[in-house]
Coordinates of C-alpha atoms and ligand atoms in Angstrom, one line a residue:
M11 CA 6.0 -98.1 26.4
C12 CA 5.3 -95.5 29.0
I13 CA 2.4 -94.6 31.1
S14 CA -0.4 -92.1 29.8
N15 CA -2.5 -89.9 31.4
K16 CA -5.8 -91.4 32.3
I17 CA -8.8 -89.8 34.1
G18 CA -11.7 -91.7 35.2
P19 CA -11.8 -95.7 34.0
P20 CA -9.8 -98.3 35.3
V21 CA -6.2 -98.2 34.3
E22 CA -4.6 -101.3 33.1
G23 CA -1.2 -102.6 31.4
D24 CA 1.4 -99.9 31.7
D25 CA -0.9 -97.4 32.7
F26 CA -1.1 -99.2 36.1
F27 CA 1.4 -97.6 38.6
G28 CA 3.0 -98.9 41.8
R29 CA 0.8 -100.9 44.4
G30 CA 3.7 -103.2 45.0
K31 CA 2.9 -103.6 48.7
E32 CA -0.9 -104.1 47.7
I33 CA -0.1 -106.4 45.1
R34 CA 1.9 -108.7 47.3
N35 CA 0.0 -108.7 49.9
A36 CA -3.1 -109.6 47.9
N37 CA -1.1 -112.6 46.2
R38 CA 0.4 -114.0 49.2
L39 CA -3.6 -114.1 50.6
L40 CA -5.0 -115.3 47.5
D41 CA -2.2 -118.2 47.3
R42 CA -3.0 -119.3 50.6
N43 CA -6.7 -119.8 49.4
H44 CA -8.4 -116.6 51.0
S45 CA -10.9 -114.8 49.5
L46 CA -11.1 -110.9 49.9
L47 CA -13.1 -108.2 50.1
L48 CA -12.0 -104.7 49.1
S49 CA -13.8 -101.8 50.7
A50 CA -12.7 -98.2 49.6
P51 CA -14.0 -95.3 48.4
R52 CA -14.8 -94.5 44.8
R53 CA -11.7 -93.5 42.6
I54 CA -9.2 -95.0 45.1
G55 CA -8.0 -97.5 42.7
K56 CA -9.8 -100.6 43.3
S57 CA -11.1 -101.8 40.0
S58 CA -7.5 -100.7 38.5
L59 CA -5.8 -103.1 41.4
A60 CA -8.2 -105.7 40.8
K61 CA -7.5 -105.8 37.1
R62 CA -3.9 -105.9 37.5
L63 CA -4.3 -109.0 40.0
I64 CA -6.2 -110.9 37.2
E65 CA -3.4 -110.0 34.8
E66 CA -0.7 -111.3 37.4
K67 CA -2.5 -114.7 38.1
Q68 CA -3.6 -115.0 34.4
N69 CA 0.2 -115.1 33.7
Q70 CA 0.8 -117.6 36.5
G71 CA -1.8 -120.1 34.7
W72 CA -5.0 -119.0 36.7
K73 CA -8.3 -118.8 35.1
C74 CA -9.7 -115.2 36.0
V75 CA -13.1 -113.5 35.7
Y76 CA -13.8 -110.0 36.0
I77 CA -17.9 -109.2 36.3
D78 CA -19.0 -105.5 36.9
L79 CA -22.0 -105.5 38.7
E80 CA -22.3 -101.7 37.7
E81 CA -23.5 -102.9 34.5
T82 CA -26.7 -104.0 35.6
T83 CA -29.6 -103.7 38.2
T84 CA -31.6 -106.9 38.1
E85 CA -31.4 -110.2 39.2
D86 CA -31.7 -111.6 35.6
G87 CA -29.0 -109.2 34.8
F88 CA -26.8 -110.4 37.3
L89 CA -27.2 -114.1 36.2
R90 CA -26.5 -113.2 32.6
L91 CA -23.6 -111.4 33.5
V92 CA -21.9 -114.4 35.7
V93 CA -23.1 -116.7 33.0
E94 CA -21.6 -115.1 30.3
A95 CA -18.3 -114.3 32.2
F96 CA -17.6 -118.0 33.2
K97 CA -18.6 -119.0 29.7
K98 CA -15.9 -116.7 28.5
N99 CA -13.2 -118.0 30.6
G100 CA -13.8 -121.7 30.7
I101 CA -15.2 -121.7 34.1
W102 CA -18.3 -124.2 33.5
K103 CA -17.7 -127.9 32.9
Q104 CA -18.0 -129.5 29.6
L105 CA -20.9 -131.6 28.8
T106 CA -19.9 -135.3 30.1
E107 CA -21.4 -138.6 29.8
G108 CA -22.5 -139.2 33.4
M109 CA -23.6 -135.8 33.7
S110 CA -27.2 -135.5 35.2
K111 CA -30.1 -134.5 32.9
G112 CA -30.4 -131.4 35.1
L113 CA -27.0 -130.1 34.7
A114 CA -26.8 -131.2 30.8
S115 CA -30.1 -129.1 30.4
V116 CA -28.4 -126.2 32.5
L117 CA -25.4 -126.4 30.1
D118 CA -27.6 -126.3 27.2
R119 CA -29.3 -122.8 28.2
I120 CA -25.9 -121.6 29.3
E121 CA -25.0 -121.8 25.4
K122 CA -28.1 -120.2 24.4
V123 CA -27.8 -117.2 26.7
S124 CA -24.1 -116.5 25.3
F125 CA -25.3 -116.4 22.0
G126 CA -27.9 -113.7 23.1
G127 CA -30.8 -116.3 22.7
I128 CA -33.6 -117.2 25.4
D129 CA -33.3 -116.3 29.4
F130 CA -33.5 -118.1 32.0
D131 CA -37.1 -118.0 33.9
I132 CA -36.2 -117.3 37.5
R133 CA -39.7 -115.8 38.4
I134 CA -40.6 -119.3 39.9
R135 CA -39.0 -119.8 43.1
E136 CA -38.2 -123.7 42.7
E137 CA -36.9 -123.2 39.2
Q138 CA -34.7 -120.4 40.3
E139 CA -33.6 -122.4 42.9
D140 CA -32.7 -125.4 41.1
L141 CA -30.9 -123.3 38.6
Y142 CA -28.5 -121.5 41.0
K143 CA -27.9 -125.2 42.5
N144 CA -27.1 -126.4 39.0
L145 CA -24.8 -123.5 38.4
K146 CA -23.1 -124.2 41.3
E147 CA -22.5 -127.7 40.5
L148 CA -21.1 -126.8 37.3
I149 CA -18.4 -124.6 38.4
K150 CA -14.8 -126.3 37.8
H151 CA -13.5 -126.2 41.4
D152 CA -10.5 -128.3 41.0
E153 CA -8.4 -125.5 39.1
D154 CA -6.8 -122.0 40.6
T155 CA -9.3 -119.4 39.5
L156 CA -9.8 -115.9 40.6
I157 CA -13.1 -114.6 40.3
V158 CA -13.3 -110.5 40.8
V159 CA -16.8 -109.1 41.6
D160 CA -16.5 -105.5 41.2
E161 CA -19.2 -103.3 43.0
L162 CA -21.2 -105.7 44.6
T163 CA -22.9 -103.6 47.0
L164 CA -23.9 -101.2 44.9
F165 CA -25.8 -103.8 42.9
L166 CA -27.3 -105.4 46.3
G167 CA -28.3 -101.9 47.3
I168 CA -30.4 -101.5 44.3
L169 CA -31.7 -104.9 44.5
N170 CA -33.0 -104.2 47.9
K171 CA -35.1 -101.4 46.9
R172 CA -37.0 -103.5 44.6
E173 CA -39.9 -105.9 45.4
N174 CA -39.1 -108.8 47.9
G175 CA -35.8 -107.0 47.9
A176 CA -34.1 -108.1 51.1
E177 CA -35.3 -111.8 50.1
K178 CA -33.3 -111.3 46.7
V179 CA -30.2 -109.7 48.5
A180 CA -30.1 -112.8 51.1
F181 CA -30.7 -115.5 48.4
I182 CA -27.3 -113.9 46.0
L183 CA -25.1 -113.4 49.4
N184 CA -26.1 -116.8 50.2
W185 CA -25.8 -118.3 46.7
L186 CA -22.0 -116.7 46.8
R187 CA -21.1 -118.2 50.3
S188 CA -21.9 -121.6 49.2
L189 CA -19.9 -121.4 46.1
R190 CA -16.8 -120.1 48.5
Q191 CA -17.7 -123.6 50.9
V192 CA -17.5 -126.2 48.0
S193 CA -14.8 -128.5 49.9
K194 CA -11.3 -128.2 48.6
T195 CA -12.4 -125.5 46.3
K196 CA -9.5 -123.9 44.5
V197 CA -11.8 -120.7 43.2
R198 CA -10.7 -117.6 45.1
W199 CA -13.2 -114.5 45.2
L200 CA -12.1 -110.6 45.4
F201 CA -15.3 -108.5 46.3
C202 CA -14.8 -105.0 45.5
G203 CA -17.0 -102.1 46.6
S204 CA -17.3 -98.6 47.1
V205 CA -20.1 -99.2 49.6
G206 CA -19.2 -100.8 52.6
L207 CA -20.3 -104.3 52.5
R208 CA -19.6 -105.2 55.9
N209 CA -21.9 -102.1 57.3
F210 CA -24.7 -103.3 54.5
T211 CA -24.7 -106.8 55.6
S212 CA -24.5 -106.1 59.1
A213 CA -27.5 -103.7 59.0
M214 CA -29.5 -106.6 57.0
N215 CA -28.7 -109.2 59.6
L216 CA -26.4 -111.0 56.9
G217 CA -23.1 -110.6 58.5
Y218 CA -22.5 -114.2 58.4
T219 CA -22.8 -114.6 54.6
I220 CA -19.4 -112.7 54.3
N221 CA -17.5 -113.4 57.5
D222 CA -15.2 -115.8 55.6
L223 CA -13.9 -112.8 53.6
T224 CA -10.5 -111.6 54.5
E225 CA -10.6 -107.7 54.4
F226 CA -8.0 -105.8 52.1
G227 CA -7.6 -102.1 52.4
L228 CA -6.7 -99.5 49.5
D229 CA -5.7 -95.9 50.3
E230 CA -3.1 -93.2 49.1
L231 CA 0.0 -94.4 47.4
T232 CA 3.2 -94.3 48.9
R233 CA 5.5 -91.0 48.8
E234 CA 7.9 -93.0 46.3
E235 CA 5.0 -94.3 44.4
A236 CA 3.1 -91.0 44.3
I237 CA 6.6 -89.6 43.1
G238 CA 7.0 -92.3 40.9
L239 CA 3.6 -91.6 39.1
L240 CA 3.7 -87.9 38.8
T241 CA 7.3 -88.1 37.4
G242 CA 6.4 -91.0 35.1
L243 CA 3.5 -88.8 33.6
C244 CA 5.5 -85.7 32.7
K245 CA 7.9 -88.2 31.3
S246 CA 5.4 -89.2 28.7
E247 CA 4.7 -86.0 27.7
D248 CA 8.2 -84.6 27.6
M249 CA 7.7 -82.3 30.3
E250 CA 10.4 -80.9 32.6
M251 CA 9.5 -80.9 36.3
S252 CA 12.2 -80.5 39.0
E253 CA 12.1 -82.8 42.0
N254 CA 11.1 -79.8 44.4
L255 CA 7.9 -79.1 41.9
V256 CA 7.2 -82.6 42.2
Y257 CA 7.2 -82.4 46.1
Y258 CA 5.4 -79.2 46.1
T259 CA 2.3 -80.6 44.0
L260 CA 2.4 -83.8 46.1
D261 CA 2.3 -81.6 49.4
K262 CA -0.3 -79.4 48.0
L263 CA -2.6 -82.5 47.1
H264 CA -1.8 -84.0 50.4
W265 CA -4.1 -86.8 49.9
N266 CA -2.0 -88.7 47.1
I267 CA -4.6 -90.9 45.7
P268 CA -3.6 -91.9 42.0
Y269 CA -7.0 -90.3 40.5
F270 CA -5.9 -86.8 42.1
I271 CA -2.3 -87.0 40.9
Q272 CA -3.6 -87.6 37.3
L273 CA -6.2 -84.9 37.5
I274 CA -3.7 -82.2 38.2
F275 CA -1.6 -83.5 36.1
S276 CA -4.1 -83.3 33.0
K277 CA -4.7 -79.4 33.9
L278 CA -0.9 -78.9 33.9
V279 CA -0.9 -80.7 30.4
E280 CA -3.4 -78.2 29.3
M281 CA -1.8 -75.1 30.8
Y282 CA 2.1 -76.2 30.1
D283 CA 4.1 -73.5 28.0
G284 CA 7.5 -74.8 28.4
A285 CA 8.2 -74.8 31.9
I286 CA 6.4 -75.7 35.2
S287 CA 6.7 -73.3 38.1
K288 CA 4.8 -73.4 41.7
E289 CA 2.5 -70.4 40.0
S290 CA 1.4 -72.9 37.2
I291 CA 0.8 -75.5 39.9
D292 CA -1.2 -73.1 41.8
A293 CA -3.2 -72.2 38.9
A294 CA -3.8 -75.9 37.8
Y295 CA -4.9 -76.6 41.1
N296 CA -7.3 -73.7 41.3
R297 CA -9.0 -74.8 38.2
L298 CA -9.5 -78.2 39.7
C299 CA -11.4 -76.6 42.2
S300 CA -13.5 -74.3 40.0
E301 CA -14.2 -76.6 37.2
N302 CA -16.6 -79.9 37.5
F303 CA -14.2 -82.7 37.7
L304 CA -15.1 -83.2 41.4
N305 CA -18.8 -82.7 40.9
T306 CA -19.2 -86.6 41.5
W307 CA -18.3 -86.2 45.1
S308 CA -21.2 -84.0 45.3
E309 CA -23.5 -85.8 43.0
R310 CA -23.4 -89.1 44.9
L311 CA -24.5 -87.5 48.1
S312 CA -27.6 -88.1 47.0
E313 CA -27.2 -91.8 47.7
Y314 CA -27.4 -90.9 51.5
R315 CA -31.1 -89.9 51.2
E316 CA -32.5 -89.0 54.4
Y317 CA -28.9 -88.4 55.7
E318 CA -27.6 -86.2 52.5
A319 CA -28.9 -82.8 54.2
P320 CA -26.9 -82.9 57.2
A321 CA -24.1 -84.3 55.4
R322 CA -24.1 -81.2 53.2
Q323 CA -24.3 -79.0 56.2
I324 CA -21.3 -80.9 57.7
L325 CA -19.2 -80.5 54.7
K326 CA -20.0 -76.9 54.2
S327 CA -18.7 -76.1 57.5
L328 CA -16.0 -78.4 57.3
S329 CA -14.9 -76.5 54.1
T330 CA -14.3 -73.3 56.1
Q331 CA -12.3 -74.8 58.7
P332 CA -9.4 -76.4 57.2
A333 CA -7.9 -77.1 60.9
G334 CA -11.1 -79.5 61.3
M335 CA -13.9 -79.3 63.7
E336 CA -14.7 -80.9 67.2
R337 CA -18.0 -83.3 67.1
N338 CA -19.7 -80.8 69.4
A339 CA -19.3 -77.9 67.0
M340 CA -21.0 -80.2 64.3
L341 CA -23.7 -81.2 66.6
D342 CA -24.3 -77.3 67.4
I343 CA -24.7 -76.8 63.4
L344 CA -27.2 -79.5 63.0
M345 CA -29.2 -78.2 66.1
T346 CA -29.7 -74.9 64.8
G347 CA -33.3 -74.2 64.4
Q348 CA -34.4 -77.3 66.2
G349 CA -36.1 -77.9 69.7
A350 CA -33.7 -79.2 72.3
A351 CA -35.8 -82.2 72.8
K352 CA -34.5 -83.4 69.7
I353 CA -30.6 -83.4 70.7
E354 CA -30.6 -87.5 70.8
E355 CA -31.9 -87.9 67.6
V356 CA -29.8 -85.2 65.9
D357 CA -26.8 -86.7 68.1
Y358 CA -27.6 -90.1 66.2
T359 CA -27.8 -88.6 62.9
L360 CA -24.5 -86.9 63.3
S361 CA -22.7 -90.2 64.3
K362 CA -24.3 -92.0 61.1
V363 CA -23.2 -89.0 59.0
L364 CA -19.9 -89.0 60.2
E365 CA -19.6 -92.8 59.8
M366 CA -20.6 -92.5 56.1
L367 CA -18.4 -89.7 55.3
E368 CA -15.2 -91.4 56.6
N369 CA -16.1 -94.4 55.1
D370 CA -16.6 -92.7 51.8
G371 CA -13.2 -90.5 52.0
Y372 CA -14.5 -87.2 52.2
I373 CA -13.4 -86.5 56.0
L374 CA -10.9 -88.2 58.4
K375 CA -11.0 -88.1 62.0
K376 CA -7.8 -87.4 64.0
D377 CA -8.0 -87.5 67.8
S378 CA -11.4 -85.6 68.2
I379 CA -11.1 -83.6 65.3
R380 CA -12.5 -84.1 61.6
A381 CA -11.3 -82.3 58.6
F382 CA -11.4 -83.0 54.8
R383 CA -9.4 -85.5 53.8
S384 CA -8.1 -83.7 50.9
P385 CA -7.4 -80.2 50.7
L386 CA -8.3 -80.4 46.9
L387 CA -11.6 -81.8 47.9
R388 CA -12.2 -79.0 50.6
D389 CA -11.3 -76.2 48.4
Y390 CA -13.4 -77.6 45.8
W391 CA -16.0 -77.4 48.3
F392 CA -15.7 -74.1 49.4
N393 CA -15.6 -72.6 45.9
K394 CA -18.8 -74.5 45.0
F395 CA -20.9 -74.4 48.0
V396 CA -19.6 -71.2 50.1
Q397 CA -18.1 -68.7 47.9
Ligands
ADP19 N1 -2.6 -98.0 40.0 C1 -2.7 -96.7 39.3 N2 -1.8 -96.0 38.1 C2 -2.4 -95.0 37.9 N3 -3.6 -94.3 38.0 C3 -4.3 -95.2 38.7 C4 -4.3 -96.2 39.5 N4 -5.3 -96.8 40.0 C5 -6.1 -95.8 40.1 N5 -5.8 -94.4 39.0 C6 -6.2 -93.3 38.6 O1 -7.9 -93.5 39.3 C7 -8.7 -93.4 38.6 C8 -10.0 -94.6 39.0 O2 -9.2 -96.1 39.1 P1 -10.5 -96.7 39.5 O3 -9.4 -98.3 39.7 O4 -11.4 -97.1 38.4 O5 -11.1 -96.8 40.8 P2 -12.1 -97.1 41.8 O6 -12.4 -98.9 41.1 O7 -11.7 -97.1 43.0 O8 -13.2 -96.5 41.8 C9 -8.3 -93.9 37.0 O9 -9.1 -93.6 36.1 C10 -7.0 -93.6 37.0 O10 -6.9 -92.0 36.7
MG20 MG1 -14.2 -99.3 40.5

């Protein structure tokens, strides 16, 4: 079997490439009973890595669960996903003789939920607390288990905007924390998110609910891995690509996240006429910049709400300055047309915007200079919004 060109969804099995160091590191931490927090920009490869870890841990005999919170926007939905995923993977206890009536009745309701039957009624506060408490006691804490919760912050962010949102968010985070605090538990958690959970919780004074998690980073591939991925993709399509051209492509991308390598490769395949040259690589790259593949990077700025407009101003200017810009030059841009009295406010906005753009992988700070992290993204931005 060999790798195939996949663009967008998480990759699994033979399509997963590299990440050796990160996997070893994660395994080591999980084996030592750590629960992990993986925060990285979208499309870096978080979900793929999480799924690979699940594969490895399953092979070692662990029970594993993958819950994708991108699939829900309500608390009911959250509960349903958790209950069903735990049921499917044997995380809940079985009915036993000595079990209390409360637990037995919750188990009964779990059966109904997973057959598409009745929902839990969590509108009444006491019932809800009771239910979550019972669910906690139903988890088998004595078996090696890995539970991946993907896109937690995205979900909490949506919940937060609902009626009593802050309270709901606090409740869920505290519940998840209480599950990790069960004495001698062998259940480990991996929370993935493209929106920083640390920023989110600290802004809501809920930092304490995640301070037991070990931070885990993910960035571009190592040079060797990037070479291996591109070479492997070429092999899978029987395409010849010399070592020098592989280097040329990776240098051109500069930020070697697997997604961008997969993207440019898909263009090379489309245009392939028996040989790859520098010219065809340039043409593939230019096509990526001028087509819509990178639109999500623009669209998701709408999540910045009041910071969207200044973020766009900054990115637009940066797209014209490959060498990057000093902070003061960016402040000048945001101050254009504003009275001098506004400077403090605008300065704060700039700090906020720069932090968000850095966290989300748009830009990089080196010494006092900020620049686009990826030339591909910069050229796309220039094409789309300046030229
Ligand atoms: N280890 C990997 N090997 C090959 N391709 C990958 C790998 N990780 C990510 N990708 C590429 O990136 C895309 C997005 O990966 P994904 O795991 O969904 O990222 P995230 O969860 O961070 O948004 C995939 O569709 C694939 O093209
Ligand atoms: Mg993902």
